[in-house]
CSV table of C-alpha atoms and ligand atoms in Angstrom, one decimal:
chain,number,residue,atom,x,y,z
B,239,MET,CA,95.6,127.3,100.1
B,240,VAL,CA,94.0,123.8,100.4
B,241,PRO,CA,92.5,123.3,103.8
B,242,GLY,CA,93.3,120.1,105.6
B,243,GLY,CA,90.9,117.7,107.3
B,244,ARG,CA,90.6,114.7,109.7
B,245,LEU,CA,88.8,111.9,107.9
B,246,VAL,CA,88.0,108.3,108.6
B,247,VAL,CA,87.0,106.1,105.6
B,248,LEU,CA,84.9,103.0,106.5
B,249,GLY,CA,83.8,100.1,104.3
B,250,LYS,CA,84.0,96.4,103.9
B,251,GLN,CA,87.0,94.6,102.5
B,252,GLY,CA,87.0,95.4,98.8
B,253,ALA,CA,84.7,98.4,99.1
B,254,GLY,CA,87.4,100.5,97.5
B,255,LYS,CA,88.7,102.3,100.6
B,256,GLY,CA,92.4,102.0,99.6
B,257,THR,CA,91.9,103.4,96.1
B,258,GLN,CA,89.6,106.2,97.3
B,259,CYS,CA,91.8,107.2,100.2
B,260,VAL,CA,94.9,107.6,98.0
B,261,ARG,CA,92.8,109.9,95.8
B,262,LEU,CA,91.5,111.9,98.7
B,263,SER,CA,95.0,112.2,100.1
B,264,HIS,CA,96.3,113.7,96.8
B,265,HIS,CA,93.2,115.9,96.3
B,266,TYR,CA,93.3,117.5,99.8
B,267,VAL,CA,97.0,117.1,100.4
B,268,ILE,CA,96.4,115.1,103.5
B,269,PRO,CA,98.6,112.2,104.7
B,270,HIS,CA,97.0,108.8,104.1
B,271,ILE,CA,97.3,106.4,107.1
B,272,ALA,CA,96.5,102.8,106.1
B,273,THR,CA,96.9,100.5,109.0
B,274,GLY,CA,96.9,97.4,106.8
B,275,ASP,CA,99.8,98.9,104.7
B,276,MET,CA,101.7,99.9,107.9
B,277,LEU,CA,101.3,96.3,109.2
B,278,ARG,CA,102.3,94.7,105.9
B,279,ALA,CA,105.4,96.9,105.8
B,280,ALA,CA,106.2,95.8,109.4
B,281,VAL,CA,105.8,92.1,108.4
B,282,LYS,CA,108.1,92.6,105.4
B,283,GLY,CA,110.7,94.4,107.5
B,284,HIS,CA,110.7,91.7,110.2
B,285,THR,CA,110.2,94.3,112.9
B,286,GLN,CA,108.9,93.3,116.4
B,287,LEU,CA,105.5,94.6,115.4
B,288,GLY,CA,105.6,92.6,112.2
B,289,LEU,CA,106.5,89.4,114.0
B,290,GLU,CA,103.6,89.9,116.4
B,291,ALA,CA,101.1,90.8,113.6
B,292,LYS,CA,101.8,88.2,110.9
B,293,ALA,CA,99.8,85.3,112.3
B,294,TYR,CA,96.8,87.4,113.0
B,295,MET,CA,96.9,88.9,109.5
B,296,ASP,CA,97.3,85.5,107.7
B,297,ALA,CA,94.3,84.2,109.5
B,298,GLY,CA,92.2,87.3,108.8
B,299,GLU,CA,92.0,88.1,112.6
B,300,LEU,CA,92.2,91.6,114.0
B,301,ILE,CA,95.5,92.8,115.6
B,302,PRO,CA,94.8,93.5,119.3
B,303,ASP,CA,93.4,97.1,119.9
B,304,GLU,CA,96.3,98.2,122.1
B,305,ILE,CA,98.9,97.3,119.5
B,306,VAL,CA,97.1,99.1,116.7
B,307,LEU,CA,96.3,102.1,118.9
B,308,ALA,CA,100.0,102.5,119.8
B,309,MET,CA,101.0,102.3,116.2
B,310,VAL,CA,98.4,104.9,115.0
B,311,GLY,CA,99.1,107.1,118.1
B,312,GLU,CA,102.7,107.3,117.1
B,313,ARG,CA,101.9,108.2,113.5
B,314,LEU,CA,99.3,110.9,114.5
B,315,ASP,CA,101.9,112.7,116.6
B,316,GLN,CA,104.0,113.5,113.6
B,317,ASP,CA,104.2,117.1,112.2
B,318,ASP,CA,102.6,116.5,108.8
B,319,ILE,CA,99.5,115.2,110.5
B,320,ARG,CA,99.5,118.0,113.1
B,321,SER,CA,99.5,120.6,110.3
B,322,ARG,CA,97.3,118.9,107.6
B,323,GLY,CA,95.2,116.2,109.3
B,324,PHE,CA,94.8,112.7,108.0
B,325,VAL,CA,92.7,110.3,106.0
B,326,LEU,CA,92.5,107.0,108.0
B,327,ASP,CA,92.0,103.8,106.0
B,328,GLY,CA,91.3,100.5,107.8
B,329,PHE,CA,91.2,102.2,111.3
B,330,PRO,CA,89.2,102.3,113.5
B,331,ARG,CA,87.8,98.8,113.1
B,332,THR,CA,86.3,98.3,116.6
B,333,VAL,CA,84.4,100.6,119.0
B,334,ALA,CA,87.4,100.5,121.3
B,335,GLN,CA,89.7,101.8,118.5
B,336,ALA,CA,87.2,104.6,117.7
B,337,GLN,CA,87.1,105.6,121.4
B,338,GLY,CA,90.9,105.4,121.5
B,339,LEU,CA,91.1,107.7,118.4
B,340,ASP,CA,88.8,110.2,120.1
B,341,GLU,CA,91.2,110.3,123.0
B,342,LEU,CA,94.3,110.7,120.8
B,343,LEU,CA,92.7,113.6,119.0
B,344,LYS,CA,91.7,115.6,122.0
B,345,PRO,CA,91.3,118.6,122.3
B,346,SER,CA,90.4,118.4,118.5
B,347,GLU,CA,87.9,116.0,116.9
B,348,LEU,CA,87.3,114.0,113.8
B,349,ASP,CA,85.7,116.0,111.0
B,350,LEU,CA,84.0,113.2,109.1
B,351,ALA,CA,83.5,109.5,108.8
B,352,ILE,CA,82.7,108.3,105.3
B,353,ASN,CA,81.2,104.9,104.8
B,354,ILE,CA,81.6,103.4,101.3
B,355,GLU,CA,78.6,101.0,100.9
B,356,VAL,CA,79.0,98.0,98.6
B,357,PRO,CA,77.0,94.7,98.8
B,358,THR,CA,78.9,91.6,99.9
B,359,GLU,CA,78.5,89.8,96.5
B,360,VAL,CA,80.3,92.6,94.8
B,361,VAL,CA,83.2,92.8,97.3
B,362,LEU,CA,83.7,89.0,97.1
B,363,ARG,CA,84.1,89.3,93.4
B,364,ARG,CA,86.4,92.3,93.7
B,365,ILE,CA,88.7,90.7,96.3
B,366,ALA,CA,89.1,87.6,94.2
B,367,SER,CA,90.5,89.7,91.3
B,368,ARG,CA,92.5,92.1,93.5
B,369,ARG,CA,96.2,92.4,93.2
B,370,ILE,CA,98.7,94.6,95.1
B,371,CYS,CA,102.2,96.0,94.6
B,372,GLU,CA,104.4,94.4,97.2
B,373,ASP,CA,106.5,97.5,97.5
B,374,CYS,CA,104.2,100.5,97.5
B,375,GLY,CA,100.8,99.0,98.1
B,376,THR,CA,99.2,100.3,94.9
B,377,ILE,CA,96.0,98.3,94.1
B,378,TYR,CA,95.4,96.6,90.8
B,379,SER,CA,93.0,93.9,89.6
B,380,VAL,CA,92.9,91.2,87.0
B,381,GLU,CA,90.6,93.5,85.0
B,382,LEU,CA,92.9,96.6,85.4
B,383,PRO,CA,96.5,95.2,85.6
B,384,PRO,CA,99.7,97.2,85.4
B,385,ALA,CA,100.7,98.1,81.8
B,386,VAL,CA,103.6,95.6,81.8
B,387,ASP,CA,103.7,92.0,83.0
B,388,TRP,CA,102.6,92.5,86.7
B,389,ILE,CA,105.3,95.1,87.3
B,390,CYS,CA,103.9,98.1,89.3
B,391,ASP,CA,103.3,101.2,87.0
B,392,LEU,CA,104.4,103.5,89.8
B,393,CYS,CA,107.4,101.9,91.5
B,394,GLY,CA,108.5,98.9,89.5
B,395,GLY,CA,107.6,96.5,92.3
B,396,GLU,CA,106.1,93.1,91.8
B,397,VAL,CA,102.3,93.0,91.7
B,398,VAL,CA,100.9,89.9,93.5
B,399,GLN,CA,97.8,88.5,95.2
B,400,ARG,CA,97.8,89.4,98.9
B,401,GLU,CA,98.7,86.5,101.2
B,402,ASP,CA,95.5,87.0,103.2
B,403,ASP,CA,93.2,87.1,100.2
B,404,THR,CA,92.5,83.4,100.6
B,405,GLU,CA,88.8,82.2,100.8
B,406,ASP,CA,89.0,81.4,104.5
B,407,ALA,CA,90.8,84.6,105.5
B,408,ILE,CA,88.4,86.7,103.4
B,409,ARG,CA,85.3,85.1,105.0
B,410,ARG,CA,86.8,85.7,108.5
B,411,ARG,CA,87.6,89.4,107.7
B,412,LEU,CA,84.0,89.9,106.4
B,413,ASP,CA,82.5,88.3,109.5
B,414,LEU,CA,84.7,90.5,111.7
B,415,TYR,CA,83.6,93.5,109.7
B,416,GLU,CA,80.0,92.7,110.5
B,417,SER,CA,80.5,92.0,114.2
B,418,GLU,CA,83.2,94.6,115.1
B,419,THR,CA,83.3,97.3,112.5
B,420,ALA,CA,79.7,97.7,111.2
B,421,PRO,CA,78.6,99.0,114.7
B,422,LEU,CA,80.9,102.0,114.2
B,423,ILE,CA,78.6,103.2,111.4
B,424,SER,CA,75.8,103.9,113.9
B,425,TRP,CA,78.3,105.1,116.4
B,426,TYR,CA,79.5,107.9,114.1
B,427,ASP,CA,76.0,108.5,112.8
B,428,GLU,CA,74.8,109.3,116.3
B,429,THR,CA,77.5,112.0,116.6
B,430,GLY,CA,76.4,113.5,113.2
B,431,LYS,CA,79.8,112.8,111.6
B,432,LEU,CA,78.7,110.0,109.2
B,433,VAL,CA,78.4,110.4,105.4
B,434,ARG,CA,77.2,107.4,103.3
B,435,ILE,CA,78.5,107.0,99.8
B,436,PRO,CA,77.3,104.2,97.4
B,437,GLY,CA,80.5,102.4,96.3
B,438,VAL,CA,79.1,100.5,93.3
B,439,GLY,CA,79.8,103.2,90.6
B,440,SER,CA,83.1,103.7,88.8
B,441,PRO,CA,86.0,104.9,90.9
B,442,ASP,CA,85.6,108.4,89.4
B,443,ASP,CA,81.9,108.5,90.3
B,444,VAL,CA,82.6,107.4,93.9
B,445,PHE,CA,85.4,109.9,94.3
B,446,ASP,CA,83.3,112.8,92.9
B,447,GLN,CA,80.5,112.0,95.4
B,448,MET,CA,83.0,111.9,98.3
B,449,VAL,CA,84.5,115.3,97.4
B,450,ALA,CA,81.1,116.9,97.0
B,451,GLU,CA,80.1,115.7,100.5
B,452,ILE,CA,83.3,116.7,102.1
B,453,ASP,CA,83.2,120.2,100.5
B,454,SER,CA,79.6,120.8,101.4
B,455,ARG,CA,80.2,119.7,105.0
B,456,ARG,CA,83.2,122.0,105.2
B,457,GLN,CA,81.2,124.9,103.8
B,458,SER,CA,78.6,124.4,106.4
B,459,GLY,CA,81.2,124.7,109.1
B,460,GLY,CA,81.5,121.0,110.1
B,461,PHE,CA,85.4,121.0,110.1
B,462,GLY,CA,87.5,122.0,113.0
B,463,PRO,CA,91.0,123.6,113.1
B,464,PRO,CA,94.2,121.5,113.0
B,465,ILE,CA,95.2,119.4,116.0
B,466,GLY,CA,96.9,121.4,118.7
B,467,ALA,CA,96.8,124.6,116.6
B,468,GLU,CA,95.0,127.9,117.1
B,469,GLY,CA,92.8,129.2,114.3
B,470,GLY,CA,92.5,127.6,110.8
B,471,TRP,CA,94.7,125.3,108.8
B,472,ARG,CA,98.2,126.6,108.1
K,159,ADP,P1,91.2,94.4,104.5
K,159,ADP,O1,90.4,95.7,104.6
K,159,ADP,O2,91.1,93.7,103.2
K,159,ADP,O3,91.0,93.5,105.7
K,159,ADP,P2,93.7,95.8,105.4
K,159,ADP,O4,94.9,95.9,104.5
K,159,ADP,O5,93.0,97.0,105.9
K,159,ADP,O6,92.7,94.8,104.6
K,159,ADP,O7,94.1,94.9,106.7
K,159,ADP,C1,94.8,93.7,106.6
K,159,ADP,C2,94.9,93.0,108.0
K,159,ADP,O8,95.7,93.9,108.8
K,159,ADP,C3,93.6,92.8,108.7
K,159,ADP,O9,93.0,91.6,108.4
K,159,ADP,C4,94.1,92.8,110.2
K,159,ADP,O10,94.7,91.6,110.5
K,159,ADP,C5,95.2,93.9,110.2
K,159,ADP,N1,94.6,95.2,110.5
K,159,ADP,C6,94.6,96.3,109.7
K,159,ADP,N2,94.0,97.3,110.3
K,159,ADP,C7,93.7,96.9,111.6
K,159,ADP,C8,93.0,97.5,112.7
K,159,ADP,N3,92.6,98.8,112.6
K,159,ADP,N4,92.8,96.7,113.8
K,159,ADP,C9,93.2,95.4,113.8
K,159,ADP,N5,93.8,94.8,112.8
K,159,ADP,C10,94.0,95.5,111.7
K,160,ZN,ZN1,104.5,99.9,93.5
């Protein structure tokens, strides 16, 4: 049996969170919760949430904490998460969101927060060449495009540049990362839950280092039982 886990992955825009979270989700059979993907799906589906979120997203601003917390809270309550845990991608992004997450998880706790560290010059270059499948969110780049003519290898959707990957919106998101999200690194460090991973190697290297850290933390007893369940992972 593969044991589950409750993981948060932190890192600047373009640090490789999305790519690594998909891999972690497959490797440990844990649901991947990407708030950016959920919000983009809401915008595309013209839901009430999408209508509220679109202007913030296009400008690179953060969606208000209450809205994001309600969206994540609803997702965390579902059965797959209760039995397997989660890998959270793009959330929490403010100290208020991290505190809200702690409340949502009670009486359990987060197992680990992983920070993927990449210098700003590198992420700027990566975001400029980043492309995304409009339908399933798979990430490509100009250097590593889909096999055929910007059609997603996985779902056949159209692979495009994200609407908020403009110079102004990227600058704003990176500023907000420094002011709102970077403080979470010391916040998690103080509770002993932080792991730092250099994100400049190949995607395989970064992934192998993450798995090594997660497995060693688990072996040393750093992981709790599933949310709301007695004993170990089902
Ligand atoms: P990036 O990491 O490149 O900013 P994401 O896909 O994670 O991209 O997020 C895209 C946008 O969605 C953000 O700029 C923001 O407007 C919104 N968003 C996503 N997650 C959150 C969050 N946890 N809190 C507030 N806004 C969020
Ligand atoms: Zn796709």
